[in-house]
């Protein structure tokens, strides 16, 4: 073993990384003596005034209205597509989320739900994430089928 090996007792903090604590209120000869950097008189020169104290008025956090309820982080927001919008496709077409997004009927993100507003004349195979009961019955009465896909 060499003599210049690093030992635990040789470790020191980097120069300038350790600063001495300023001891305030230690007499007039001290660096922060007498008023200890608090100025003269007044409420803030005395002890035990919290930093958030607003002089006895109603604090700002009590003036602001509180929001009621909560937001469910697990809520699933579906993109709605109505039955009447699907009537533009030819009979026998397989309706998928990609087809609905590329045709501009659904937004780019999120699962798609078919709703029963409007009428459907053509038989379509609809593969979506969800469908309402009325939409399902209208698609099946027109001769089509509904398949639910997992997102």
Coordinates of N, CA and C in Angstrom, one line a residue:
X1 N 0.8 -1.2 0.0 CA 0.0 0.0 0.0 C 0.9 1.2 0.0
X2 N 0.4 2.3 -0.7 CA 1.2 3.5 -0.8 C 0.9 4.4 0.4
X3 N 1.8 5.4 0.7 CA 1.6 6.3 1.8 C 0.6 7.4 1.4
X4 N 0.3 7.6 0.1 CA -0.6 8.7 -0.2 C -2.0 8.1 -0.5
X5 N -2.4 7.2 0.3 CA -3.8 6.6 0.1 C -4.8 7.5 0.9
X6 N -6.0 7.7 0.4 CA -7.0 8.5 1.0 C -7.6 7.8 2.2
X7 N -7.6 8.4 3.4 CA -8.2 7.8 4.6 C -9.4 8.6 5.0
X8 N -10.2 8.0 5.8 CA -11.4 8.6 6.3 C -11.1 9.9 7.1
X9 N -10.0 9.9 7.9 CA -9.7 11.1 8.7 C -9.1 12.2 7.9
X10 N -8.8 11.9 6.6 CA -8.2 13.0 5.8 C -9.3 13.8 5.0
X11 N -10.6 13.3 5.1 CA -11.6 14.0 4.4 C -11.9 15.4 5.0
X12 N -12.1 16.4 4.1 CA -12.4 17.7 4.6 C -13.5 18.3 3.6
X13 N -14.3 19.2 4.0 CA -15.3 19.8 3.1 C -14.5 20.7 2.1
X14 N -15.1 21.0 1.0 CA -14.5 21.8 0.0 C -14.4 23.2 0.5
X15 N -13.3 23.9 0.2 CA -13.1 25.3 0.7 C -14.2 26.2 0.3
X16 N -14.7 26.9 1.3 CA -15.8 27.9 1.1 C -17.2 27.3 1.2
X17 N -17.3 26.0 1.4 CA -18.6 25.4 1.4 C -19.2 25.5 2.8
X18 N -18.4 25.7 3.9 CA -18.9 25.8 5.2 C -18.7 27.3 5.7
X19 N -19.9 27.9 6.1 CA -19.8 29.3 6.6 C -20.2 29.3 8.0
X20 N -19.6 30.2 8.8 CA -19.9 30.3 10.2 C -21.3 30.9 10.4
X21 N -22.1 30.5 11.3 CA -23.4 31.0 11.6 C -23.2 32.4 12.2
X22 N -24.0 33.4 11.8 CA -24.0 34.7 12.4 C -24.8 34.6 13.7
X23 N -24.1 35.0 14.8 CA -24.7 35.0 16.1 C -25.3 36.3 16.4
X24 N -26.6 36.5 16.4 CA -27.2 37.8 16.5 C -27.6 38.1 17.9
X25 N -27.7 39.4 18.3 CA -28.1 39.8 19.6 C -27.2 39.4 20.7
X26 N -25.9 39.6 20.5 CA -24.9 39.2 21.5 C -24.1 40.5 22.0
X27 N -24.8 41.6 22.2 CA -24.1 42.7 22.7 C -23.7 43.7 21.7
X28 N -23.4 45.0 22.1 CA -23.1 46.0 21.1 C -21.8 45.8 20.4
X29 N -20.9 45.1 21.0 CA -19.6 44.8 20.4 C -19.8 43.8 19.2
X30 N -20.8 43.0 19.3 CA -21.0 41.9 18.3 C -21.4 42.5 16.9
X31 N -21.3 41.6 15.9 CA -21.5 42.0 14.6 C -23.0 42.4 14.4
X32 N -23.9 41.7 15.0 CA -25.4 42.0 14.9 C -25.9 42.2 16.3
X33 N -25.3 43.1 17.0 CA -25.7 43.3 18.4 C -26.9 44.2 18.5
X34 N -27.3 44.6 19.7 CA -28.4 45.5 20.1 C -29.7 45.1 19.4
X35 N -30.0 45.7 18.3 CA -31.3 45.4 17.6 C -31.2 44.2 16.8
X36 N -30.1 43.6 16.6 CA -29.9 42.3 15.9 C -30.5 42.3 14.5
X37 N -30.3 43.5 13.8 CA -30.7 43.5 12.4 C -32.2 43.7 12.2
X38 N -33.0 44.0 13.2 CA -34.4 44.2 13.1 C -34.9 45.7 13.1
X39 N -33.9 46.6 13.0 CA -34.3 48.0 13.0 C -34.7 48.4 14.4
X40 N -35.5 49.5 14.5 CA -35.9 50.0 15.8 C -37.3 49.9 16.0
X41 N -37.8 49.5 17.1 CA -39.2 49.5 17.5 C -40.1 48.8 16.5
X42 N -41.4 48.9 16.7 CA -42.4 48.3 15.9 C -42.6 46.9 16.2
X43 N -43.7 46.4 15.6 CA -44.1 45.0 15.9 C -43.1 44.0 15.4
X44 N -42.5 44.2 14.3 CA -41.6 43.3 13.7 C -40.2 43.2 14.4
X45 N -40.0 44.2 15.2 CA -38.8 44.2 16.0 C -38.9 43.3 17.2
X46 N -40.1 43.1 17.6 CA -40.3 42.2 18.8 C -40.4 40.8 18.4
X47 N -40.5 39.9 19.3 CA -40.4 38.5 19.0 C -41.9 37.9 18.8
X48 N -42.0 36.7 18.2 CA -43.2 35.9 18.1 C -44.2 36.6 17.2
X49 N -43.8 37.2 16.1 CA -44.8 37.7 15.1 C -44.6 36.8 13.9
X50 N -45.5 35.9 13.5 CA -45.3 35.0 12.4 C -45.2 35.8 11.1
X51 N -44.4 35.3 10.1 CA -44.2 36.0 8.9 C -45.4 36.2 8.1
X52 N -46.5 35.4 8.3 CA -47.7 35.5 7.5 C -48.7 36.4 8.2
X53 N -48.4 37.0 9.3 CA -49.3 37.8 10.1 C -49.6 39.1 9.3
X54 N -50.9 39.5 9.1 CA -51.2 40.6 8.3 C -51.8 41.8 9.1
X55 N -51.3 41.9 10.3 CA -51.7 43.1 11.1 C -53.1 43.1 11.6
X56 N -53.7 41.9 11.8 CA -55.0 41.8 12.4 C -56.1 41.8 11.5
X57 N -55.9 42.1 10.2 CA -57.0 42.1 9.3 C -57.3 40.6 8.9
X58 N -58.4 40.4 8.2 CA -58.7 39.0 7.8 C -57.7 38.6 6.8
X59 N -57.0 37.5 7.1 CA -55.9 37.0 6.2 C -56.4 36.7 4.8
X60 N -55.5 36.8 3.8 CA -55.9 36.6 2.4 C -56.4 35.2 2.2
X61 N -55.9 34.2 2.9 CA -56.3 32.8 2.7 C -57.7 32.6 3.2
X62 N -58.2 33.5 4.0 CA -59.6 33.4 4.5 C -60.5 34.2 3.7
X63 N -60.0 35.2 2.9 CA -60.9 36.0 2.1 C -61.2 35.3 0.8
X64 N -60.3 34.4 0.3 CA -60.6 33.7 -1.0 C -61.6 32.6 -0.8
X65 N -62.5 32.5 -1.8 CA -63.5 31.4 -1.7 C -62.9 30.0 -1.8
X66 N -63.5 29.1 -1.1 CA -63.1 27.7 -1.2 C -63.8 27.0 -2.3
X67 N -63.1 26.1 -3.0 CA -63.7 25.3 -4.0 C -64.4 24.1 -3.4
X68 N -65.6 23.9 -3.8 CA -66.4 22.8 -3.3 C -66.2 21.5 -4.1
X69 N -66.3 20.4 -3.4 CA -66.2 19.1 -4.1 C -64.8 18.7 -4.4
X70 N -64.6 17.8 -5.3 CA -63.3 17.4 -5.7 C -63.3 16.9 -7.1
X71 N -62.1 16.7 -7.7 CA -62.0 16.2 -9.0 C -61.5 14.8 -8.9
X72 N -62.3 13.9 -9.5 CA -61.9 12.5 -9.5 C -60.8 12.2 -10.5
X73 N -59.6 11.8 -10.0 CA -58.5 11.6 -10.9 C -58.6 10.4 -11.8
X74 N -59.6 9.5 -11.5 CA -59.8 8.3 -12.3 C -60.9 8.4 -13.3
X75 N -61.5 9.6 -13.4 CA -62.6 9.8 -14.3 C -62.2 9.5 -15.7
X76 N -63.0 8.8 -16.5 CA -62.7 8.6 -17.9 C -63.6 9.5 -18.7
X77 N -63.0 10.3 -19.5 CA -63.8 11.3 -20.3 C -63.8 10.7 -21.8
X78 N -65.0 10.4 -22.2 CA -65.2 9.9 -23.6 C -65.4 11.0 -24.6
X79 N -65.0 10.7 -25.8 CA -65.2 11.6 -26.9 C -66.6 11.1 -27.6
X80 N -67.6 12.0 -27.5 CA -68.9 11.5 -28.1 C -69.0 11.6 -29.6
X81 N -69.6 10.6 -30.2 CA -69.9 10.5 -31.6 C -71.3 10.1 -31.7
X82 N -72.2 10.8 -32.4 CA -73.6 10.5 -32.5 C -73.8 9.6 -33.7
X83 N -74.9 8.8 -33.6 CA -75.3 7.9 -34.6 C -75.6 8.6 -36.0
X84 N -76.2 9.8 -35.9 CA -76.4 10.5 -37.1 C -75.2 10.9 -37.9
X85 N -74.0 11.0 -37.2 CA -72.8 11.3 -37.9 C -72.2 10.1 -38.6
X86 N -72.6 8.9 -38.2 CA -72.1 7.6 -38.8 C -72.8 7.3 -40.1
X87 N -73.9 8.0 -40.4 CA -74.7 7.6 -41.6 C -73.9 8.0 -42.9
X88 N -72.9 8.8 -42.8 CA -72.1 9.2 -44.0 C -71.3 8.0 -44.6
X89 N -71.0 7.0 -43.7 CA -70.2 5.9 -44.2 C -71.0 4.9 -45.0
X90 N -70.3 4.2 -45.9 CA -71.0 3.2 -46.8 C -71.4 2.0 -45.9
X91 N -72.4 1.2 -46.4 CA -72.8 0.0 -45.7 C -71.7 -1.0 -45.7
X92 N -71.6 -1.7 -44.6 CA -70.6 -2.7 -44.4 C -69.2 -2.2 -43.9
X93 N -69.1 -0.9 -43.7 CA -67.8 -0.3 -43.3 C -67.6 -0.7 -41.9
X94 N -66.3 -1.0 -41.6 CA -65.9 -1.2 -40.2 C -65.5 0.1 -39.5
X95 N -66.3 0.6 -38.6 CA -66.0 1.9 -38.0 C -65.1 1.6 -36.8
X96 N -63.9 2.2 -36.8 CA -62.9 2.1 -35.7 C -62.5 3.5 -35.2
X97 N -61.9 3.5 -34.0 CA -61.5 4.9 -33.5 C -60.6 5.6 -34.5
X98 N -59.7 4.9 -35.2 CA -58.8 5.5 -36.1 C -59.5 6.1 -37.3
X99 N -60.6 5.5 -37.8 CA -61.4 6.0 -38.9 C -62.1 7.2 -38.4
X100 N -62.7 7.2 -37.2 CA -63.4 8.3 -36.7 C -62.5 9.5 -36.5
X101 N -61.3 9.3 -36.0 CA -60.4 10.4 -35.8 C -59.9 11.0 -37.1
X102 N -59.6 10.1 -38.1 CA -59.1 10.6 -39.4 C -60.2 11.4 -40.2
X103 N -61.5 11.0 -39.9 CA -62.6 11.7 -40.6 C -63.0 13.0 -39.9
X104 N -62.4 13.2 -38.7 CA -62.7 14.5 -38.0 C -63.9 14.4 -37.1
X105 N -64.5 13.2 -36.9 CA -65.7 13.0 -36.0 C -65.3 12.9 -34.5
X106 N -64.0 12.6 -34.2 CA -63.6 12.4 -32.8 C -62.3 13.1 -32.6
X107 N -62.0 13.5 -31.4 CA -60.8 14.2 -31.1 C -59.6 13.2 -31.2
X108 N -58.4 13.7 -31.1 CA -57.2 12.9 -31.3 C -57.0 12.0 -30.1
X109 N -57.3 12.4 -28.9 CA -57.0 11.6 -27.7 C -58.3 11.1 -27.1
X110 N -58.1 10.1 -26.3 CA -59.2 9.6 -25.4 C -60.1 8.5 -26.1
X111 N -60.8 7.8 -25.2 CA -61.7 6.7 -25.7 C -63.0 7.4 -26.4
X112 N -63.6 6.6 -27.2 CA -64.8 7.1 -28.0 C -66.0 6.3 -27.6
X113 N -67.1 7.1 -27.4 CA -68.4 6.5 -27.1 C -69.4 7.0 -28.1
X114 N -70.2 6.0 -28.6 CA -71.3 6.3 -29.6 C -72.6 6.6 -28.9
X115 N -73.2 7.7 -29.2 CA -74.4 8.1 -28.6 C -75.6 8.0 -29.6
X116 N -76.8 7.9 -29.1 CA -78.0 7.5 -29.9 C -78.7 8.7 -30.5
X117 N -78.1 9.9 -30.7 CA -78.7 11.0 -31.3 C -78.7 10.9 -32.8
X118 N -79.8 10.9 -33.5 CA -79.9 10.8 -34.9 C -80.4 9.5 -35.4
X119 N -80.4 9.3 -36.7 CA -80.9 8.0 -37.2 C -79.8 7.4 -38.1
X120 N -79.9 6.1 -38.2 CA -78.9 5.3 -39.0 C -79.6 4.4 -39.9
X121 N -79.3 4.5 -41.2 CA -79.9 3.7 -42.3 C -79.1 2.6 -42.8
X122 N -77.7 2.7 -42.6 CA -76.8 1.7 -43.2 C -76.3 0.7 -42.1
X123 N -76.0 -0.5 -42.6 CA -75.5 -1.5 -41.7 C -74.0 -1.4 -41.5
X124 N -73.6 -1.1 -40.3 CA -72.2 -0.8 -40.0 C -71.7 -1.8 -38.9
X125 N -70.4 -2.1 -39.0 CA -69.7 -2.8 -37.9 C -69.0 -1.7 -37.1
X126 N -69.4 -1.5 -35.9 CA -68.9 -0.4 -35.1 C -68.0 -1.0 -34.0
X127 N -66.7 -0.6 -34.0 CA -65.8 -1.1 -32.9 C -65.3 0.2 -32.2
X128 N -65.9 0.4 -31.0 CA -65.6 1.6 -30.2 C -65.4 1.2 -28.7
X129 N -65.0 2.1 -27.9 CA -64.7 1.8 -26.5 C -66.0 1.7 -25.7
X130 N -67.1 2.4 -26.0 CA -68.4 2.4 -25.3 C -69.5 2.8 -26.3
X131 N -70.7 2.4 -25.9 CA -71.9 2.8 -26.7 C -73.1 2.8 -25.8
X132 N -73.9 3.8 -26.0 CA -75.1 3.9 -25.2 C -76.1 2.9 -25.6
X133 N -77.1 2.6 -24.8 CA -78.1 1.6 -25.1 C -78.9 1.9 -26.3
X134 N -79.3 3.2 -26.5 CA -80.1 3.6 -27.6 C -79.3 3.5 -28.9
X135 N -78.0 3.8 -28.8 CA -77.1 3.7 -30.0 C -76.9 2.3 -30.4
X136 N -76.8 1.4 -29.4 CA -76.6 0.0 -29.7 C -77.8 -0.6 -30.4
X137 N -79.0 -0.2 -29.9 CA -80.3 -0.7 -30.5 C -80.5 -0.2 -31.9
X138 N -80.1 1.1 -32.1 CA -80.3 1.6 -33.5 C -79.3 1.0 -34.5
X139 N -78.1 0.7 -34.0 CA -77.1 0.1 -35.0 C -77.6 -1.3 -35.3
X140 N -78.1 -2.0 -34.3 CA -78.5 -3.4 -34.5 C -79.8 -3.5 -35.3
X141 N -80.7 -2.5 -35.1 CA -81.9 -2.5 -35.9 C -81.7 -2.2 -37.4
X142 N -80.5 -1.4 -37.7 CA -80.2 -1.1 -39.0 C -79.4 -2.3 -39.7
X143 N -79.1 -3.4 -38.9 CA -78.5 -4.5 -39.4 C -77.0 -4.6 -39.2
X144 N -76.5 -3.7 -38.3 CA -75.1 -3.7 -38.0 C -74.8 -4.3 -36.7
X145 N -73.5 -4.3 -36.3 CA -73.1 -4.9 -35.0 C -72.2 -3.9 -34.2
X146 N -72.2 -4.1 -32.9 CA -71.4 -3.2 -32.0 C -70.4 -4.1 -31.3
X147 N -69.1 -3.8 -31.4 CA -68.1 -4.5 -30.6 C -67.4 -3.5 -29.8
X148 N -67.3 -3.8 -28.5 CA -66.6 -2.9 -27.5 C -65.1 -3.4 -27.5
X149 N -64.2 -2.4 -27.5 CA -62.8 -2.7 -27.5 C -62.3 -2.1 -26.1
X150 N -61.2 -2.8 -25.6 CA -60.6 -2.3 -24.4 C -59.6 -1.2 -24.7
X151 N -59.5 -0.2 -23.9 CA -58.6 1.0 -24.2 C -57.3 0.8 -23.6

